[in-house]
């Protein structure tokens, strides 16, 4: 089974930057939609950014222009890659637990409303906290 190991995050002041990393190994298939979600206490998990096996990226409006999702060291033979989320111009409302998640049943994230369907992603990291102070 695939394994997602997340690192990064922490605390920052408003206007600052942080980076999240997700090491994905033992991928089930080379087709995928991978996304970053976040969840604040007492709220539902929300999609933030996604990238798929075709290289297409998408963002929710609240982070568009401030966050950047990318992938690196994609190795089809080793079935692994590194997923990044660069968080810039942070705001206090970005405070949440962040998770990387993977769906290996699709080739493109555009096949469904990924930002509203965290339960569709069969794999999830343990998450890391991002806290932004004003």
C-alpha angles and dihedrals in degrees: 000000000000119000126209118194116185131199138167129051123105130138131332139162122250109283092027132114139238135176130218123202128197120189109205118196138170091026112194095219138004090238115080152137113224123187145174117233131183134202129192122199112287093005135102121261111265132198117245109173138348139195129186140201090267090059096248117143131200135182138194116246095251093065103027110129093015106060127052127198120200141160130220140185093021105183116183094189094049089039092224142115142166119242122201136192115193111199114200133174089019121204130200089249089064088071108120146104108282125210134186114218135184135207114191095181097081137051096210134036088218090074089085143002093278094177092065098041112064089150090067091067107089096199130052138173123233090253136230131235123248115193122184121191125201 
